[in-house]
Each structure stands twice: as structure tokens, then as C-alpha cells.
Tab-separated table of C-alpha atoms in Angstrom:
chain	number	residue	atom	x	y	z
O	1	MET	CA	0.000	0.000	0.000
O	2	THR	CA	1.425	3.352	-1.005
O	3	SER	CA	1.427	6.488	1.120
O	4	ALA	CA	-1.380	7.937	-1.005
O	5	GLN	CA	-3.541	4.930	-0.204
O	6	ARG	CA	-3.060	4.927	3.538
O	7	GLU	CA	-5.744	6.446	5.756
O	8	PRO	CA	-3.938	8.577	8.345
O	9	VAL	CA	-6.835	8.633	10.808
O	10	ILE	CA	-5.970	9.739	14.334
O	11	GLY	CA	-9.408	10.155	15.777
O	12	CYS	CA	-11.307	6.855	15.982
O	13	LEU	CA	-13.583	7.355	18.960
O	14	PRO	CA	-14.125	4.933	21.863
O	15	PRO	CA	-17.615	3.365	21.978
O	16	ALA	CA	-18.769	5.185	25.145
O	17	TRP	CA	-18.139	8.759	24.129
O	18	LEU	CA	-18.155	11.195	21.246
O	19	CYS	CA	-16.185	14.314	20.411
O	20	GLU	CA	-18.605	17.199	19.960
O	21	MET	CA	-17.923	20.441	18.090
O	22	GLU	CA	-19.369	23.763	19.188
O	23	GLY	CA	-21.610	26.001	17.064
O	24	GLY	CA	-24.305	25.058	14.626
O	25	LYS	CA	-27.198	22.630	14.815
O	26	ASP	CA	-26.817	18.971	15.745
O	27	VAL	CA	-27.622	16.401	13.081
O	28	ARG	CA	-27.558	12.772	14.149
O	29	VAL	CA	-26.205	10.516	11.411
O	30	GLU	CA	-25.908	6.745	11.523
O	31	SER	CA	-22.592	5.906	9.915
O	32	ALA	CA	-21.800	2.686	8.130
O	33	PRO	CA	-18.883	0.474	9.157
O	34	TYR	CA	-15.610	1.599	7.700
O	35	SER	CA	-12.146	0.158	7.407
O	36	CYS	CA	-9.129	1.892	8.946
O	37	SER	CA	-6.065	0.769	7.000
O	38	THR	CA	-3.755	2.454	9.502
O	39	CYS	CA	-4.884	-0.101	12.069
O	40	ASP	CA	-4.177	-3.164	9.883
O	41	GLY	CA	-7.421	-2.869	7.958
O	42	GLY	CA	-9.632	-3.772	10.895
O	43	GLU	CA	-13.273	-2.838	10.497
O	44	VAL	CA	-14.579	-0.264	12.924
O	45	PRO	CA	-18.239	-0.767	13.903
O	46	ALA	CA	-20.845	1.827	13.025
O	47	ARG	CA	-21.448	4.560	15.552
O	48	ASN	CA	-23.796	7.460	15.974
O	49	LEU	CA	-21.780	10.508	15.025
O	50	THR	CA	-22.641	14.118	15.792
O	51	ARG	CA	-22.357	16.477	12.857
O	52	ARG	CA	-23.163	20.119	12.552
O	53	ASN	CA	-24.642	22.323	9.862
O	54	ARG	CA	-22.033	24.725	8.535
O	55	LYS	CA	-22.585	28.288	7.418
O	56	VAL	CA	-21.617	29.360	3.892
O	57	ARG	CA	-19.590	32.547	3.557
O	58	SER	CA	-19.551	34.842	0.566
O	59	LEU	CA	-16.324	36.615	-0.385
O	60	SER	CA	-15.901	39.472	-2.844
O	61	THR	CA	-12.861	41.367	-4.060
O	62	SER	CA	-12.584	45.086	-4.582
O	63	SER	CA	-11.325	44.669	-8.126
O	64	ALA	CA	-14.253	42.606	-9.319
O	65	SER	CA	-17.967	42.731	-8.793
O	66	THR	CA	-18.340	38.976	-8.846
O	67	SER	CA	-18.395	36.925	-5.654
O	68	PHE	CA	-17.968	33.278	-4.879
O	69	GLU	CA	-18.970	31.066	-2.023
O	70	TYR	CA	-17.019	28.410	-0.217
O	71	ARG	CA	-17.936	26.061	2.563
O	72	ARG	CA	-15.738	26.207	5.675
O	73	THR	CA	-16.080	22.836	7.342
O	74	GLN	CA	-14.794	21.547	10.643
O	75	SER	CA	-13.865	17.904	10.713
O	76	LEU	CA	-11.861	15.595	12.903
O	77	HIS	CA	-8.901	17.949	13.210
O	78	GLY	CA	-9.876	21.495	11.822
O	79	PRO	CA	-10.882	23.812	8.962
O	80	SER	CA	-10.775	22.023	5.610
O	81	PRO	CA	-8.779	24.111	3.087
O	82	VAL	CA	-10.156	25.202	-0.278
O	83	THR	CA	-8.849	22.790	-2.942
O	84	THR	CA	-9.391	24.989	-6.018
O	85	PHE	CA	-6.560	27.310	-6.970
O	86	GLY	CA	-7.335	30.109	-9.403
O	87	PRO	CA	-9.686	29.700	-12.362
O	88	LYS	CA	-8.450	26.329	-13.657
O	89	ALA	CA	-6.327	24.506	-11.090
O	90	CYS	CA	-7.497	22.152	-8.366
O	91	MET	CA	-6.124	19.373	-6.204
O	92	LEU	CA	-6.565	15.775	-7.260
O	93	GLN	CA	-9.243	14.282	-5.027
O	94	ASN	CA	-8.081	11.390	-2.855
O	95	PRO	CA	-10.865	9.470	-1.091
O	96	HIS	CA	-8.355	8.123	1.432
O	97	ALA	CA	-7.233	11.576	2.628
O	98	VAL	CA	-9.306	11.708	5.795
O	99	MET	CA	-7.028	13.688	8.132
O	100	HIS	CA	-7.922	17.334	8.704
O	101	ILE	CA	-6.969	20.159	11.034
O	102	GLN	CA	-9.557	21.014	13.676
O	103	ASP	CA	-9.842	24.133	15.792
O	104	PRO	CA	-8.678	22.927	19.243
O	105	ALA	CA	-11.286	25.056	21.009
O	106	SER	CA	-14.105	23.122	19.335
O	107	GLN	CA	-13.312	19.733	20.865
O	108	ARG	CA	-15.826	18.915	23.596
O	109	LEU	CA	-16.565	15.699	25.474
O	110	THR	CA	-20.056	14.241	25.432
O	111	TRP	CA	-21.501	10.868	26.403
O	112	ASN	CA	-23.865	8.791	24.309
O	113	LYS	CA	-24.703	6.892	27.524
O	114	PRO	CA	-24.178	7.936	31.165
O	115	PRO	CA	-20.780	6.666	32.418
O	116	LYS	CA	-21.010	3.927	35.028
O	117	SER	CA	-17.415	2.690	35.471
O	118	VAL	CA	-14.097	4.396	36.113
O	119	LEU	CA	-10.484	3.223	36.299
O	120	VAL	CA	-8.444	4.878	39.052
O	121	ILE	CA	-4.678	4.815	38.440
O	122	LYS	CA	-2.425	5.646	41.355
O	123	LYS	CA	1.334	5.873	41.526
O	124	ILE	CA	2.573	2.757	43.309
O	125	ARG	CA	4.131	3.023	46.787
O	126	ASP	CA	3.668	6.777	47.084
O	127	ALA	CA	2.558	7.586	50.635
O	128	SER	CA	1.516	11.129	49.703
O	129	LEU	CA	-1.194	9.742	47.400
O	130	LEU	CA	-2.875	7.452	49.942
O	131	GLN	CA	-5.270	10.032	51.360
O	132	PRO	CA	-6.333	11.481	47.962
O	133	PHE	CA	-6.788	7.944	46.619
O	134	LYS	CA	-9.033	6.923	49.507
O	135	GLU	CA	-11.082	10.127	49.369
O	136	LEU	CA	-11.633	9.808	45.639
O	137	CYS	CA	-12.610	6.126	45.820
O	138	ARG	CA	-15.095	6.761	48.636
O	139	PHE	CA	-16.660	9.550	46.621
O	140	LEU	CA	-16.926	7.440	43.470
O	141	THR	CA	-18.358	4.337	45.152
O	142	GLU	CA	-20.542	5.776	47.907
O	143	VAL	CA	-21.688	9.117	46.452
O	144	LYS	CA	-21.649	8.507	42.694
O	145	SER	CA	-22.399	4.732	42.899
O	146	MET	CA	-19.845	3.963	40.200
O	147	ILE	CA	-17.997	0.755	39.452
O	148	VAL	CA	-14.355	1.440	40.313
O	149	TYR	CA	-11.509	-0.523	38.673
O	150	VAL	CA	-8.184	-0.592	40.518
O	151	GLU	CA	-5.049	-2.501	39.593
O	152	LYS	CA	-4.393	-5.426	41.895
O	153	LYS	CA	-0.842	-4.345	42.759
O	154	VAL	CA	-2.196	-1.018	44.077
O	155	LEU	CA	-4.310	-2.848	46.643
O	156	GLU	CA	-1.314	-4.951	47.728
O	157	ASP	CA	0.130	-1.872	49.416
O	158	PRO	CA	0.044	-2.575	53.203
O	159	ALA	CA	-1.163	0.977	53.820
O	160	ILE	CA	-4.308	0.109	51.843
O	161	SER	CA	-4.815	-3.597	52.518
O	162	GLY	CA	-4.189	-3.096	56.239
O	163	ASP	CA	-6.620	-0.188	56.642
O	164	GLU	CA	-9.735	-1.652	58.287
O	165	ASN	CA	-11.665	1.593	57.843
O	166	PHE	CA	-11.125	1.374	54.107
O	167	ALA	CA	-11.909	-2.356	53.814
O	168	ALA	CA	-15.586	-1.781	53.048
O	169	VAL	CA	-14.630	0.328	50.045
O	170	THR	CA	-12.020	-2.086	48.673
O	171	LYS	CA	-14.593	-4.909	48.676
O	172	LYS	CA	-16.515	-2.980	46.021
O	173	PHE	CA	-13.493	-2.641	43.727
O	174	CYS	CA	-13.063	-4.564	40.491
O	175	THR	CA	-9.416	-5.556	40.245
O	176	PHE	CA	-7.288	-6.487	37.263
O	177	ARG	CA	-3.699	-7.389	36.470
O	178	GLU	CA	-1.560	-5.728	33.828
O	179	ASP	CA	-0.955	-7.805	30.665
O	180	LEU	CA	-3.341	-10.494	31.902
O	181	ASP	CA	-6.824	-8.974	32.117
O	182	ASP	CA	-8.498	-7.062	29.301
O	183	ILE	CA	-10.571	-4.129	30.580
O	184	SER	CA	-10.723	-2.168	27.324
O	185	ASN	CA	-14.501	-2.564	26.951
O	186	ARG	CA	-15.352	-2.182	30.641
O	187	VAL	CA	-14.004	1.269	31.575
O	188	ASP	CA	-15.919	4.436	30.649
O	189	PHE	CA	-13.263	6.925	31.754
O	190	ILE	CA	-9.956	7.073	33.647
O	191	ILE	CA	-8.764	9.148	36.603
O	192	CYS	CA	-5.000	9.413	37.171
O	193	LEU	CA	-3.462	10.403	40.505
O	194	GLY	CA	0.223	11.296	40.267
O	195	GLY	CA	2.512	12.845	37.686
O	196	ASP	CA	2.887	12.625	33.926
O	197	GLY	CA	3.950	8.999	34.239
O	198	THR	CA	0.454	7.959	35.319
O	199	LEU	CA	-1.003	9.246	32.039
O	200	LEU	CA	1.707	7.443	30.063
O	201	TYR	CA	0.934	4.268	32.010
O	202	ALA	CA	-2.806	4.648	31.366
O	203	SER	CA	-2.052	4.905	27.643
O	204	SER	CA	-0.024	1.677	27.741
O	205	LEU	CA	-2.956	-0.247	29.253
O	206	PHE	CA	-5.120	0.395	26.189
O	207	GLN	CA	-3.604	-0.725	22.911
O	208	GLU	CA	-6.666	0.278	20.926
O	209	SER	CA	-9.498	2.655	21.865
O	210	VAL	CA	-8.696	4.688	24.993
O	211	PRO	CA	-11.388	6.062	27.343
O	212	PRO	CA	-11.220	9.775	28.275
O	213	VAL	CA	-8.494	10.474	30.837
O	214	MET	CA	-8.739	12.981	33.705
O	215	SER	CA	-5.326	13.630	35.300
O	216	PHE	CA	-4.783	15.209	38.731
O	217	HIS	CA	-1.480	16.950	39.423
O	218	LEU	CA	-0.055	15.060	42.408
O	219	GLY	CA	3.438	14.370	41.093
O	220	SER	CA	6.615	16.286	40.318
O	221	LEU	CA	6.342	18.110	36.988
O	222	GLY	CA	2.688	17.762	36.023
O	223	PHE	CA	2.937	18.967	32.412
O	224	LEU	CA	0.171	16.571	31.339
O	225	THR	CA	-1.897	16.759	34.544
O	226	PRO	CA	-3.931	19.997	34.565
O	227	PHE	CA	-6.344	19.326	37.452
O	228	LYS	CA	-5.786	20.270	41.101
O	229	PHE	CA	-7.136	17.811	43.641
O	230	GLU	CA	-8.603	20.424	46.023
O	231	ASN	CA	-11.845	20.666	44.008
O	232	TYR	CA	-11.988	17.079	42.756
O	233	GLN	CA	-15.689	16.510	43.552
O	234	SER	CA	-17.043	19.348	41.439
O	235	GLN	CA	-14.553	18.615	38.671
O	236	VAL	CA	-15.461	14.919	38.524
O	237	ASN	CA	-19.158	15.868	38.481
O	238	GLN	CA	-18.543	18.067	35.449
O	239	ILE	CA	-16.854	15.200	33.623
O	240	ILE	CA	-19.694	12.796	34.400
O	241	GLU	CA	-22.162	15.393	33.098
O	242	GLY	CA	-20.114	15.716	29.882
O	243	ASN	CA	-19.152	19.335	30.479
O	244	ALA	CA	-15.482	19.397	29.507
O	245	ALA	CA	-13.045	20.107	26.693
O	246	ILE	CA	-10.678	17.410	25.447
O	247	VAL	CA	-7.456	17.263	23.494
O	248	LEU	CA	-6.754	14.241	21.302
O	249	ARG	CA	-3.147	13.282	21.953
O	250	SER	CA	-1.988	11.268	18.968
O	251	ARG	CA	0.025	8.098	19.512
O	252	LEU	CA	2.549	6.241	17.396
O	253	LYS	CA	1.878	2.734	16.158
O	254	VAL	CA	5.268	1.056	16.411
O	255	ARG	CA	6.005	-2.307	14.836
O	256	VAL	CA	9.299	-3.950	15.765
O	257	LEU	CA	10.444	-6.827	13.602
O	258	LYS	CA	13.271	-8.685	15.298
O	259	GLU	CA	15.300	-11.365	13.581
O	260	ASN	CA	16.629	-14.159	15.797
O	261	TRP	CA	19.535	-16.346	14.747
O	262	GLU	CA	19.660	-19.834	16.226
O	263	LYS	CA	22.237	-22.555	15.721
O	264	LYS	CA	20.780	-26.039	15.196
O	265	SER	CA	22.945	-29.079	15.973
O	266	ARG	CA	22.483	-32.589	14.590
O	267	VAL	CA	22.432	-35.313	17.244
O	268	ASP	CA	22.424	-39.079	16.683
O	269	GLU	CA	20.332	-41.654	18.545
O	270	LYS	CA	22.921	-41.898	21.364
O	271	GLY	CA	22.941	-38.148	21.935
O	272	ILE	CA	26.298	-37.549	20.291
O	273	ILE	CA	26.639	-34.258	18.403
O	274	LEU	CA	27.566	-35.104	14.828
O	275	THR	CA	28.001	-31.585	13.396
O	276	ASN	CA	27.814	-28.028	14.596
O	277	GLY	CA	24.621	-27.673	12.599
O	278	ASP	CA	23.235	-24.902	10.454
O	279	ILE	CA	22.250	-21.401	11.489
O	280	GLU	CA	18.515	-20.805	11.192
O	281	SER	CA	16.774	-17.461	11.420
O	282	SER	CA	13.295	-16.612	12.619
O	283	ARG	CA	11.408	-13.325	12.821
O	284	LYS	CA	9.257	-12.068	15.635
O	285	ALA	CA	6.989	-9.038	15.247
O	286	MET	CA	5.816	-6.925	18.184
O	287	GLN	CA	3.476	-3.933	18.082
O	288	TYR	CA	3.091	-1.058	20.533
O	289	GLN	CA	1.011	2.095	20.948
O	290	VAL	CA	3.353	4.885	22.076
O	291	LEU	CA	2.254	8.237	23.505
O	292	ASN	CA	5.592	10.057	23.908
O	293	GLU	CA	8.435	8.847	21.724
O	294	VAL	CA	10.472	6.040	20.206
O	295	VAL	CA	14.217	6.243	20.896
O	296	VAL	CA	16.869	4.342	18.959
O	297	ASP	CA	20.306	5.000	20.474
O	298	ARG	CA	23.751	3.479	20.743
O	299	GLY	CA	23.078	2.037	24.190
O	300	PRO	CA	26.160	1.123	26.237
O	301	SER	CA	28.399	1.171	23.163
O	302	SER	CA	30.989	3.943	22.954
O	303	TYR	CA	30.950	3.941	19.142
O	304	LEU	CA	29.058	6.269	16.829
O	305	SER	CA	25.729	4.813	15.732
O	306	ASN	CA	24.499	4.819	12.130
O	307	VAL	CA	20.721	4.833	11.827
O	308	ASP	CA	19.058	4.870	8.406
O	309	LEU	CA	15.732	6.723	8.180
O	310	PHE	CA	13.226	5.858	5.465
O	311	LEU	CA	10.099	7.915	4.783
O	312	ASP	CA	7.415	6.148	2.757
O	313	GLY	CA	10.049	3.756	1.446
O	314	HIS	CA	12.613	6.399	0.471
O	315	LEU	CA	15.898	6.881	2.311
O	316	ILE	CA	15.911	10.469	3.598
O	317	THR	CA	19.064	10.487	5.732
O	318	THR	CA	21.458	8.526	7.900
O	319	VAL	CA	21.728	9.643	11.514
O	320	GLN	CA	25.350	9.543	12.670
O	321	GLY	CA	25.500	10.287	16.360
O	322	ASP	CA	24.126	8.915	19.596
O	323	GLY	CA	20.757	8.042	18.090
O	324	VAL	CA	17.409	9.453	17.016
O	325	ILE	CA	14.097	10.331	18.694
O	326	VAL	CA	10.792	9.902	16.857
O	327	SER	CA	8.117	11.641	18.908
O	328	THR	CA	4.488	12.691	18.896
O	329	PRO	CA	3.498	16.327	19.515
O	330	THR	CA	2.862	15.312	23.135
O	331	GLY	CA	6.361	13.831	23.314
O	332	SER	CA	7.904	16.956	21.791
O	333	THR	CA	7.997	18.514	25.284
O	334	ALA	CA	9.754	15.469	26.773
O	335	TYR	CA	13.055	13.921	25.612
O	336	ALA	CA	12.880	15.715	22.245
O	337	VAL	CA	12.872	19.248	23.682
O	338	ALA	CA	15.855	18.316	25.857
O	339	ALA	CA	17.660	17.285	22.657
O	340	GLY	CA	16.973	20.656	21.029
O	341	ALA	CA	13.636	20.119	19.281
O	342	SER	CA	10.762	22.565	19.042
O	343	MET	CA	7.607	22.194	21.109
O	344	ILE	CA	4.479	21.220	19.159
O	345	HIS	CA	0.901	21.639	20.333
O	346	PRO	CA	-0.763	18.207	20.707
O	347	ASN	CA	-3.500	19.128	18.210
O	348	VAL	CA	-0.978	19.471	15.376
O	349	PRO	CA	-1.010	16.265	13.272
O	350	ALA	CA	2.719	15.658	12.933
O	351	ILE	CA	5.673	13.429	13.765
O	352	MET	CA	8.914	14.960	15.002
O	353	ILE	CA	12.351	13.507	14.173
O	354	THR	CA	15.152	14.668	16.471
O	355	PRO	CA	18.789	13.514	16.288
O	356	ILE	CA	20.623	12.848	19.551
O	357	CYS	CA	24.030	14.561	19.548
O	358	PRO	CA	24.478	14.309	15.749
O	359	HIS	CA	28.022	14.460	14.376
O	360	SER	CA	26.951	17.238	12.026
O	361	LEU	CA	26.396	20.940	12.667
O	362	SER	CA	23.663	21.133	10.009
O	363	PHE	CA	21.425	18.307	11.254
O	364	ARG	CA	18.433	20.008	12.843
O	365	PRO	CA	15.189	18.412	14.119
O	366	ILE	CA	12.441	18.178	11.501
O	367	VAL	CA	8.654	17.790	11.525
O	368	VAL	CA	6.951	15.503	9.001
O	369	PRO	CA	3.239	14.941	8.280
O	370	ALA	CA	1.422	12.546	10.570
O	371	GLY	CA	0.328	10.359	7.666
O	372	VAL	CA	3.780	9.154	6.613
O	373	GLU	CA	5.393	5.819	7.403
O	374	LEU	CA	8.842	5.940	8.960
O	375	LYS	CA	11.228	3.032	8.940
O	376	VAL	CA	14.297	2.942	11.180
O	377	LEU	CA	17.202	0.617	10.406
O	378	ALA	CA	20.132	0.451	12.818
O	379	ASN	CA	23.178	-1.777	13.262
O	380	LEU	CA	20.914	-4.291	14.925
O	381	PRO	CA	18.848	-7.273	13.769
O	382	LYS	CA	15.736	-5.108	14.146
O	383	ASN	CA	13.466	-3.270	11.743
O	384	ILE	CA	11.259	-0.574	13.287
O	385	THR	CA	8.231	0.811	11.440
O	386	ILE	CA	6.477	3.892	12.848
O	387	THR	CA	3.168	5.430	11.780
O	388	THR	CA	0.554	7.586	13.467
O	389	SER	CA	-1.962	5.455	15.313
O	390	CYS	CA	-5.687	5.883	14.745
O	391	PHE	CA	-6.250	5.493	18.512
O	392	PRO	CA	-5.381	8.781	20.281
O	393	VAL	CA	-5.505	9.434	24.012
O	394	PRO	CA	-8.469	11.753	24.751
O	395	SER	CA	-7.070	13.891	27.554
O	396	ILE	CA	-9.638	15.975	29.452
O	397	CYS	CA	-8.716	19.657	29.744
O	398	PHE	CA	-9.058	21.950	32.747
O	399	ARG	CA	-9.984	24.892	30.500
O	400	ASP	CA	-9.303	24.122	26.831
O	401	PRO	CA	-6.429	22.640	24.777
O	402	VAL	CA	-4.765	25.969	24.011
O	403	ASN	CA	-4.904	27.587	27.460
O	404	ASP	CA	-3.902	24.370	29.255
O	405	TRP	CA	-0.860	23.902	27.006
O	406	PHE	CA	0.495	27.418	27.427
O	407	GLU	CA	-0.211	27.257	31.170
O	408	SER	CA	1.909	24.099	31.362
O	409	LEU	CA	4.705	25.740	29.367
O	410	ALA	CA	4.755	28.679	31.771
O	411	GLN	CA	4.301	26.832	35.061
O	412	CYS	CA	6.277	23.635	34.413
O	413	LEU	CA	8.973	24.597	31.901
O	414	HIS	CA	9.124	28.344	32.714
O	415	TRP	CA	8.930	29.075	29.000
O	416	ASN	CA	10.284	32.545	28.126
O	417	VAL	CA	10.627	33.567	31.761
O	418	ARG	CA	12.774	36.687	31.980
O	419	LYS	CA	12.962	39.784	34.095
O	420	LYS	CA	11.069	42.483	32.232
O	421	GLN	CA	13.103	45.206	30.586
O	422	ASN	CA	12.784	48.606	32.231
O	423	TYR	CA	11.219	51.362	30.160
O	424	LEU	CA	13.381	54.264	29.093
O	425	SER	CA	12.663	57.479	30.952
O	426	SER	CA	12.516	60.881	29.247
O	427	GLU	CA	15.926	61.720	30.710
O	428	ASP	CA	17.451	58.538	29.234
O	429	GLU	CA	16.031	59.316	25.819
O	430	GLU	CA	17.898	62.649	25.774
O	431	PHE	CA	21.187	60.787	25.903
């Protein structure tokens, strides 16, 4: 399948919720099943989708009395551009081009059914989170009458299992074990207590559709956790009522093909090795959904690494240095920014490629479209293929995607913090 045939969808919605856009009149449309080739061609079941009537604008120029109309639509990720250029030119229509740019302020959470279950993720063995965890779980079970899922290893903490006053609440929990129990179709939304790592962990638990995630800032940095725990009851109530903005944090679909070499020996009936045998190879493919980044580096080796980068089957460059970072817009403020990359808003559909200590003064980080397929070949028996996943992480915002992001830049990274320049006085201007 060529790059023009791929469907770079990054907004397949979980079954329990929809992404609503503000303005206009609601029109309920029953959609037919469709196939998402980005996710291995699996068929996505039909869902009720909310669409809105759009207004038609009329534009006129001062040099001509004629006017024309165009339709400004808002789709999964923003205003669709006009595809006619001048009087005779236009863009070749591609039915598989389904990725668009959406105004971040228009993304709102709504429920097609009232949420009944919630997954609470807590940082393991953190004593400072015990009291918030217990308060939240009491509120969810006793006040909101919700089904609460908690990972089994969280309840193995002696501070929780040994608390007799909390025993009545823990009996109501539904427990699960990582990598063993599938809860993807049981959880309506997720609440994270901790730092940014809790959101990354929540993403790893769901390798396909991810429920909406509400993250409370109870960790160190808190770049991805916009909520304060002091007002958790009113904030959780707003989420249950569907009154919240969301940001769709795109993930990377990473496929690692590893080639194993094994030496087979020939043995006779008495167990005596006759020959050293032949070397046989086998391949093992593993697939991951990644929220932050994929890093290919030199590891413990002291030698320069050579990593070949292919984009849609074409070799674009060879990274000579300590390695390369392939990150999402969410991951652009993590390892990538420390390696000199720019920071990208999570609503921008893109993939960032950042070299790690390149042995070249001209090798700068680059941003490529989200719909491309990257292939990474290193001096290892591994082949890594990276594309944008069609299963984003719907992160619930405190205000909206734009304000939350710039607030995190200012509060967590102290972006552009500088003592303000003094104004020149009239006396200074004379000199």
C-alpha cells in the first residue's frame, strides 16, 4: 500500500463517548462500518456521530464585482482548506485523505450513555497519594455509585490492605492485572493520581481505543496533569455530566520486527553431536502504541551509531551520532525538547524527528506529516516501522487545549521567563 492509499486517521472514537464540536445545529447521522487501514485494515463498527450544519460565507474582491462562495467545514482535526486554486487549477481528489486540522477550542466531550465505570490509576508506593486515593474512591463508590476498577498491585500496598476503615470500600473494587486482564470494553473513563507517568501508564494499558483520561497533578512536573485535587468533587461531576473540553493526543503505532539467529545441531540416537549444525533465522513481530516517543540509540556502546531513516520507502538520511528520537506532539515537550527540538501543540497532526548529539552541525530536528510511514534501520537485527496510530488518548482539559498547554509551558517549563526590561525614561532618551 502506497502512502497515497493509507488512511492517516488519528481520531477513531471509543464506543462510550463522542467528540462534539461547538456552534451550529446537531444532526444525528448513523454511519456505516468503515475500514481503517492504519490499524491493519480492521473494520470499525458503526457509531452514531454528531455532525453540525455549517454556514456558507460569501467573499468578494474590490477589483471585481463577482463573488464566490465556499464552505468552511470543521472535521476531525480542523478547517478544511479550499482545494481549487485560481480559475483552472485544483487538487486531485483522494478518497483516502481523511485527516484534517480542527480548531482545538471546538473539541468537547459528550456521552452517548451515562458513564457507570471508572479506572483509578495511582502511583505505586507513594505515601503522599494514599489520602487522595481513599477520598476519591469513597466519593466514586458511595456518592456517585460507580464501578471502580483498581489494579491489583495497588491494593497490595500494606497501607491500603491493612486499613480496616477502608476495607468496606475495597470490597466494592473490580481488580485487574496488567498484561493479563483485558478491561478495554469495561471502563468508561480514567482518573489518574500522580505525575505525567500515570497518564503514560494509562495509555499503555489500552492498545486500541482509549477512554477519556482525567489527570490530577499530584506528582513532580505535572505537564500533562492539569487538574488540582482540592476541588476534585465538582470537577469529577462536570466530567460525568459531559461538560469538559478534550485534546486528542496522537500516539505512534510502532512495529518492531526482530530477527533471531539460532544454531541447530544434529544429534544421533545416542545423543552424540555429529556436526555443529546450520544457522537458522526466525522473525518475531511486536506492536506497541506509544504516547511520547520512540528512541533508537547506541546504548552502552561507545561507538558512533548509524541509523538509516526511510520515509514512505525512500531513504531520507542517515543519523550519525548517539541516536534518534521519533516523537508525537505530546512527546515533543519530553526527551525531544531536551535534545533541542521545538515544542508542538498536541493538536498538530505531525511526527517529530530529532537527532541525539548528531556528528553534524547542520542536522536540525524536523517535523513531518502525521500520515507518513517511517522506517528505522540500525546496526541491529531489528526493523522498526512507525506510523501515526488511529487510537489517540483523549485527555480531558481543565480549560481548553490551548490555554492548558500554554499554562503548562509557563508553570512547568518556565517558557520565556525573563525579568522584564525597564522602560526608558525621558531623561534617558535625551542621551
